[in-house]
Short mmCIF file of C-alpha atoms in Angstrom, two decimals:
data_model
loop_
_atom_site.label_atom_id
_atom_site.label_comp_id
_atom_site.label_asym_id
_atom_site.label_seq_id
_atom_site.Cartn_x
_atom_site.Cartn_y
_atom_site.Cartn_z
CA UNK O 1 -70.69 11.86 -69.66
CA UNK O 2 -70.09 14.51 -66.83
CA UNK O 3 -73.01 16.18 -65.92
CA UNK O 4 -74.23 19.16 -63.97
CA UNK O 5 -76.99 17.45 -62.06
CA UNK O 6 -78.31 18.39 -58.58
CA UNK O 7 -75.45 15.92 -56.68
CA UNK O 8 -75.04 13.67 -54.72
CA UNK O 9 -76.63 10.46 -57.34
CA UNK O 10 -77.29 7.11 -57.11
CA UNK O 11 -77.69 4.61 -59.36
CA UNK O 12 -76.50 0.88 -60.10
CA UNK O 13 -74.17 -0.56 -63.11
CA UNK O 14 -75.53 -3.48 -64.25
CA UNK O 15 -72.79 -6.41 -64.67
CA UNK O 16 -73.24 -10.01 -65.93
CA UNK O 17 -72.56 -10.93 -61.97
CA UNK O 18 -74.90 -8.42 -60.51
CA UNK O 19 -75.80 -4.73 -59.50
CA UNK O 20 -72.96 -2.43 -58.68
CA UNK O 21 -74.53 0.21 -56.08
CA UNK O 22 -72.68 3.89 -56.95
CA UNK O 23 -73.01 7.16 -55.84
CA UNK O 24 -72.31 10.46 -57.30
CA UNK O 25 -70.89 13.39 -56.50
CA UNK O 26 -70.08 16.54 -57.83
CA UNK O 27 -69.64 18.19 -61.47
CA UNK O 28 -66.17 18.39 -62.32
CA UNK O 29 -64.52 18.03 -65.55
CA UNK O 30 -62.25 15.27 -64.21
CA UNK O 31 -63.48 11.85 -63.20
CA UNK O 32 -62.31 10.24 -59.18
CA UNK O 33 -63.16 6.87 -58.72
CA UNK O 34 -63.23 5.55 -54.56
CA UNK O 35 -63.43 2.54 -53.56
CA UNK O 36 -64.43 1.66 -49.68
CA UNK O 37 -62.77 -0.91 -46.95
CA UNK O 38 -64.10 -3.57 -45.45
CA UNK O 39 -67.56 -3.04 -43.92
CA UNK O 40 -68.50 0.57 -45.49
CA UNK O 41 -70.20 1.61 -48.62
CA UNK O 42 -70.57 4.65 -51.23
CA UNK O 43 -72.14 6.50 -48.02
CA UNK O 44 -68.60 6.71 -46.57
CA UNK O 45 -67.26 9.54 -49.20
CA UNK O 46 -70.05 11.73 -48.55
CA UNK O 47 -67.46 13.38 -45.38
CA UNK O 48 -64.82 14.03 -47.96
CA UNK O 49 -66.38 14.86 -51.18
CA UNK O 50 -67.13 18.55 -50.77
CA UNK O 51 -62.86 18.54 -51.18
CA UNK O 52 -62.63 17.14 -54.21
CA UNK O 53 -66.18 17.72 -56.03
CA UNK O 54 -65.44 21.70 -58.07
CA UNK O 55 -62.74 20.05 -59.83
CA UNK O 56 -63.86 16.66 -60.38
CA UNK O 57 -66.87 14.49 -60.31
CA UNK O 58 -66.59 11.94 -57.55
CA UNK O 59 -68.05 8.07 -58.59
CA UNK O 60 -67.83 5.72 -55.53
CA UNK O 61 -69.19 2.23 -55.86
CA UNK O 62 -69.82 -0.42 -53.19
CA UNK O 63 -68.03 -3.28 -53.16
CA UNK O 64 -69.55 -7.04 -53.94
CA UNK O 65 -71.18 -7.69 -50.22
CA UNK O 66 -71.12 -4.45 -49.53
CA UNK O 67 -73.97 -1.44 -49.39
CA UNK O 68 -76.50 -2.44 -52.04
CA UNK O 69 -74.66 -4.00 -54.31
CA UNK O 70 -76.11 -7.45 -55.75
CA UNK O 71 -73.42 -10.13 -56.03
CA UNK O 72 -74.29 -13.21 -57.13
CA UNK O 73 -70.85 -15.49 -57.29
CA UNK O 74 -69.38 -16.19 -54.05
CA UNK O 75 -66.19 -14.12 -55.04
CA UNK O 76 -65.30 -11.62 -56.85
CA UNK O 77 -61.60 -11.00 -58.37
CA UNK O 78 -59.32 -8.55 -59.82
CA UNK O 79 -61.06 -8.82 -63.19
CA UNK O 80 -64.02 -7.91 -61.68
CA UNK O 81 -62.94 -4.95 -60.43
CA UNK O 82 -61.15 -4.20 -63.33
CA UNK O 83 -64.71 -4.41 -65.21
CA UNK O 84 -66.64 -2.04 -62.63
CA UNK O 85 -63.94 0.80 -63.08
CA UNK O 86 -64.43 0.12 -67.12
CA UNK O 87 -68.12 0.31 -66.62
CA UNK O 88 -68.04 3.68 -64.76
CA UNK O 89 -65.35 4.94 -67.21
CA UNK O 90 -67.94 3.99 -69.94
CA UNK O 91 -70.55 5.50 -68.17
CA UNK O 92 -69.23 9.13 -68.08
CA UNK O 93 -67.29 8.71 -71.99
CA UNK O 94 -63.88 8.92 -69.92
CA UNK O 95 -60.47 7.57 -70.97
CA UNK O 96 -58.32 9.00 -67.87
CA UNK O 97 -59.33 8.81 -63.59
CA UNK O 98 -57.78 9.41 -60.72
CA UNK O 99 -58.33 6.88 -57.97
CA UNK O 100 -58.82 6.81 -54.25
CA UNK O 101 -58.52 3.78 -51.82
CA UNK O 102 -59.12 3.44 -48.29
CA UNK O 103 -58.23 0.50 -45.86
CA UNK O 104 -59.18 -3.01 -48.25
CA UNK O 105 -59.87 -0.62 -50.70
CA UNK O 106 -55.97 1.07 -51.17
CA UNK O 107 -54.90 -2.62 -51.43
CA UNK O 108 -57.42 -3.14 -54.40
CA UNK O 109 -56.46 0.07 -56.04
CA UNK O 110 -52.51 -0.05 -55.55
CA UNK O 111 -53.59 -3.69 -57.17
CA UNK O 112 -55.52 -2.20 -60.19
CA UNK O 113 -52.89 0.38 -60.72
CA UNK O 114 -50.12 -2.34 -60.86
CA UNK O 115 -52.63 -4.72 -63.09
CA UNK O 116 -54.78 -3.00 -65.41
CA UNK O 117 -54.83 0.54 -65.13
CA UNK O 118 -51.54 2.46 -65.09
CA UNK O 119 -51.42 4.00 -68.38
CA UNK O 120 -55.02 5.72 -67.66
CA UNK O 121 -54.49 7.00 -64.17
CA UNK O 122 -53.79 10.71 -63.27
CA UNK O 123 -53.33 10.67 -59.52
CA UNK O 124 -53.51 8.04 -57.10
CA UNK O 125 -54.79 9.05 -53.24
CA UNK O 126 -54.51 6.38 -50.75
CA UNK O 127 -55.62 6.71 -47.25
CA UNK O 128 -54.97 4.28 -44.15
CA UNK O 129 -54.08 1.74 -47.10
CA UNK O 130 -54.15 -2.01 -46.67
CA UNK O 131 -51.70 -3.96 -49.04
CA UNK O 132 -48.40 -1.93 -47.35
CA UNK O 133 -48.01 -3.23 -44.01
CA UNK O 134 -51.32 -4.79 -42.28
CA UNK O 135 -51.57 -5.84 -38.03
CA UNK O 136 -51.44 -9.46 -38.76
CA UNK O 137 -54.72 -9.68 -36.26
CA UNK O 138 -56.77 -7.66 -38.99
CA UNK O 139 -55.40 -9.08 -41.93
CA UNK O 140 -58.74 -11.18 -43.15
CA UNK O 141 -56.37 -11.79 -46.32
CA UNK O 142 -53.65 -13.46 -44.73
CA UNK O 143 -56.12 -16.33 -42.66
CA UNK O 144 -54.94 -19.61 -44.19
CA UNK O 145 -58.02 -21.55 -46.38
CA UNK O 146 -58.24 -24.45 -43.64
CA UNK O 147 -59.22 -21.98 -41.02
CA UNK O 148 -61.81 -19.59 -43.37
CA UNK O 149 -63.06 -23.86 -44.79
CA UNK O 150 -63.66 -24.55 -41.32
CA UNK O 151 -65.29 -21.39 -39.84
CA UNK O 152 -67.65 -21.55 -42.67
CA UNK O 153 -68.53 -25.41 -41.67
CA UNK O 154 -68.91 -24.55 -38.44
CA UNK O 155 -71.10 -21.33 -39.37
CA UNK O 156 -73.80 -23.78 -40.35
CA UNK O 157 -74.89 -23.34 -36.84
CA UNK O 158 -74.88 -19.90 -35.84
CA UNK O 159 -76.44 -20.42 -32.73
CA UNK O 160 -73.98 -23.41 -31.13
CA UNK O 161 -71.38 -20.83 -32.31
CA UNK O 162 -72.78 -17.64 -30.70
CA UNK O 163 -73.07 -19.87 -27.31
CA UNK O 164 -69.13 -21.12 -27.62
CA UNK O 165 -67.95 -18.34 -28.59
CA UNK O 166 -69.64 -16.20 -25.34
CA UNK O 167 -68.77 -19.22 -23.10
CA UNK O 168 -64.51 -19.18 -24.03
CA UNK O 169 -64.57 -14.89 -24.08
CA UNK O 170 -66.32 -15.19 -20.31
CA UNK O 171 -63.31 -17.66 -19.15
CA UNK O 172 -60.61 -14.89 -20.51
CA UNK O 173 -59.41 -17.83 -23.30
CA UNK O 174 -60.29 -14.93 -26.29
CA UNK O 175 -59.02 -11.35 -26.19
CA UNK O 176 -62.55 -8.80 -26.50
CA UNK O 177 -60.52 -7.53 -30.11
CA UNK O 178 -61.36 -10.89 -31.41
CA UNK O 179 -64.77 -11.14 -29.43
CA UNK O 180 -65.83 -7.73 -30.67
CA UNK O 181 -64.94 -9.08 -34.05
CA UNK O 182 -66.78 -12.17 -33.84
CA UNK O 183 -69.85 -10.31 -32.68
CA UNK O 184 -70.08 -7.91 -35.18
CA UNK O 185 -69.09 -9.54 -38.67
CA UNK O 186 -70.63 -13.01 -37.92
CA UNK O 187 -74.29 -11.96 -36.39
CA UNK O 188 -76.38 -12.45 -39.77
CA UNK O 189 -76.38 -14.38 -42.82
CA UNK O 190 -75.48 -11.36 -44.67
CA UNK O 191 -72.26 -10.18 -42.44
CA UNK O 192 -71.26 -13.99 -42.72
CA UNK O 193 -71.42 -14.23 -46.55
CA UNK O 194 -69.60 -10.76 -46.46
CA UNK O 195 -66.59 -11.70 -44.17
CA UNK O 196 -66.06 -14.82 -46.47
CA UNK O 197 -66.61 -13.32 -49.36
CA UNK O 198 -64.37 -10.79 -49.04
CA UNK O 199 -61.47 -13.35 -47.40
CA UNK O 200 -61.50 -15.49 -50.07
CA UNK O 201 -61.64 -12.61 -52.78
CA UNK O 202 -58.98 -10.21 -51.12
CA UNK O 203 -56.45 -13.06 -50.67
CA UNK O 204 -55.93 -12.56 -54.59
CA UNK O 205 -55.30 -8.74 -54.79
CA UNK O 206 -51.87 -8.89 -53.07
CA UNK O 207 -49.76 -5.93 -54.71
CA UNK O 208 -46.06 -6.05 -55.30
CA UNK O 209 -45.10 -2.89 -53.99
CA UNK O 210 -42.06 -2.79 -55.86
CA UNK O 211 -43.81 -2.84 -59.33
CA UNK O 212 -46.34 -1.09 -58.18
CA UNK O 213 -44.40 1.92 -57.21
CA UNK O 214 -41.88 1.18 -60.37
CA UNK O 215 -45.24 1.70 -62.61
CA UNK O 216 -46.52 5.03 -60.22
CA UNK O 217 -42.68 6.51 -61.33
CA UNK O 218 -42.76 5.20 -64.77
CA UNK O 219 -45.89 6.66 -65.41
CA UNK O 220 -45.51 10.31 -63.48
CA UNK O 221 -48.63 9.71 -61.43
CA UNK O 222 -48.52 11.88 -58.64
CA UNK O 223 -49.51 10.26 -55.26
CA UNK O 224 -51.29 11.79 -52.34
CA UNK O 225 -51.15 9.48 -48.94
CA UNK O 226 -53.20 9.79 -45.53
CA UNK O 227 -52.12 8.03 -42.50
CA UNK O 228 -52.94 7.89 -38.76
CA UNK O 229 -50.07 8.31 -36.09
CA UNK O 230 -52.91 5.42 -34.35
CA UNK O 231 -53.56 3.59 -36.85
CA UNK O 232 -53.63 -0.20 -34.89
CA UNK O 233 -54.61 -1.68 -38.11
CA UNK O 234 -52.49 0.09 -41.04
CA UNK O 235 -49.19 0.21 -39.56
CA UNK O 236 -47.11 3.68 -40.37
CA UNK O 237 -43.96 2.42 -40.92
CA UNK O 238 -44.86 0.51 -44.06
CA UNK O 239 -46.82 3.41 -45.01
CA UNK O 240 -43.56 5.24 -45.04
CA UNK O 241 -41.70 3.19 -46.69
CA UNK O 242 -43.75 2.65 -49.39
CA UNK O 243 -43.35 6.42 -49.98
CA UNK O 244 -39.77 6.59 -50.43
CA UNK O 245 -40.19 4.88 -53.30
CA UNK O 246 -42.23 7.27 -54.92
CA UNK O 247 -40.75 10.03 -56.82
CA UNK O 248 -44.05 12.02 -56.82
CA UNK O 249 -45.56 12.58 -52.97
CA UNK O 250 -47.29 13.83 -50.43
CA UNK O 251 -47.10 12.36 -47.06
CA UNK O 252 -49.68 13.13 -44.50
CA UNK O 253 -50.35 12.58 -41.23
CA UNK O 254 -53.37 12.59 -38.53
CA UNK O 255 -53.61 12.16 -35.23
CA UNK O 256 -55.93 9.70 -35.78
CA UNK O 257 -56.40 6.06 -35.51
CA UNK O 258 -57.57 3.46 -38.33
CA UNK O 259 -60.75 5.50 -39.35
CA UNK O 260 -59.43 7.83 -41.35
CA UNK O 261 -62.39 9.30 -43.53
CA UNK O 262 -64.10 11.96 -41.72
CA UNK O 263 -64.71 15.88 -41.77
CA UNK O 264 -61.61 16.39 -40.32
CA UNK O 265 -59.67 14.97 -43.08
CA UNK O 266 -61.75 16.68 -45.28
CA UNK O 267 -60.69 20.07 -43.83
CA UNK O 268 -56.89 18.94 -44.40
CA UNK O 269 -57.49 17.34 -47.95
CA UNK O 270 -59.64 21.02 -49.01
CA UNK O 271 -56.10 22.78 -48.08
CA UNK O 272 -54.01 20.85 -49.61
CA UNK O 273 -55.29 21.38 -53.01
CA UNK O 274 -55.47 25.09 -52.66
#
């Protein structure tokens, strides 16, 4: 149920596949559910929760590979998802949620919402969301299974890899986007079993944005979008799009790039819902 406890709190929902790391805050009477991008955690809602938490009471969870969550299948899919959000709605005796995605995490939503969920949603927020129109270079989804089968054969030797991949960057044969990439996601065992994990799970939460925003209309759900005029990875245009579709929104922009979630949009998302 909601509560009025000293916030933020963390805790873990226990699932047949694991330990689903949330965090807490807030004391609203109304229940948000966020859910991260690639490479963050629960920690990344902490800039924009003091917007949202007198009216509601903000649940953000970490995604399988992600934070400290404990994920024991290789994958996870849609139903998986599907059973986290049922587990927090069971948690705090709720029937309704909003939702908020950012990055990976507006694709999963916008795939929720068209799947599972949009008979019990009261307002959707989606900032710098994946799933609309992705910079094919950061599009982990879209990397065909030979390549992802192959870089995890040849990730058996971290090392030999490491060396190659230095040796081809220093002879100007790989951009530094892709070397910067390399280097950061691929350093550890853990940042390896993330990157795959998540490629092989993401490639299955593809929304149709057609029924998606047929279901958002159907439905009445009103629908609150942030964007960055930089955004290299999240490209506006299909942002915009998307929104024409929508009988129900509100279109923002910041002159920002891809990372989106900060103080500053905190500021903006605290007037808007004055």
């Amino acid at each position: 149920m909601l509560t009025n406890s000293t916030l933020p709190k963390s805790f873990f929902l226990p699932l047949e596949q694991g330990k689903i790391e949330c965090l807490q805050f807030g004391n609203g009477t109304k229940l948000l559910i966020c859910i991260h991008g690639f490479g963050d955690s629960v920690n990344l809602f902490r800039h924009i929760a003091p917007a949202w938490e007198k009216e509601y009471t903000i649940v953000a969870f970490s995604l399988p590979f992600h934070g400290k969550t404990e994920w024991t299948p290789s994958y996870y899919s849609s139903r998986n998802i599907k059973s986290i959000i049922e587990a927090i709605l069971l948690e705090y005796k709720q029937e309704r949620f909003s939702i908020l995605g950012y990055s990976m995490g507006g694709k999963i939503t916008m795939y929720c919402v068209q799947k599972y969920f949009s008979d019990k949603i009261d307002r959707l927020i989606l900032c710098a969301s994946d799933g609309l129109k992705t910079h094919i270079l950061y599009d982990v989804s879209k990397l065909p299974r030979w390549y992802l089968e192959s870089m995890m054969l040849l990730m058996r030797f971290p090392k030999a890899m490491f060396k190659l991949v230095g040796w081809i960057y220093k002879r100007g044969w790989l951009s530094k986007f892709l070397y910067d990439f390399f280097m950061n996601h691929f350093e550890t065992k853990e940042q390896r079993r993330r990157f795959f994990g998540t490629a092989t799970s993401s490639r299955y939460m593809q929304p149709d944005l057609k029924e998606v925003a047929s279901k958002i209309n159907q439905r009445k759900i009103p629908v609150d979008m942030y964007f960055g005029e930089r955004d290299e990875v999240i490209l506006l245009d299909g942002a915009i799009k998307f929104s024409k579709q929508l009988d129900n929104v509100r279109f923002f922009t910041l002159p920002k790039g891809h990372l989106l979630i900060d103080e500053d949009l905190c500021d903006i998302m605290m007037e808007d819902n004055q």
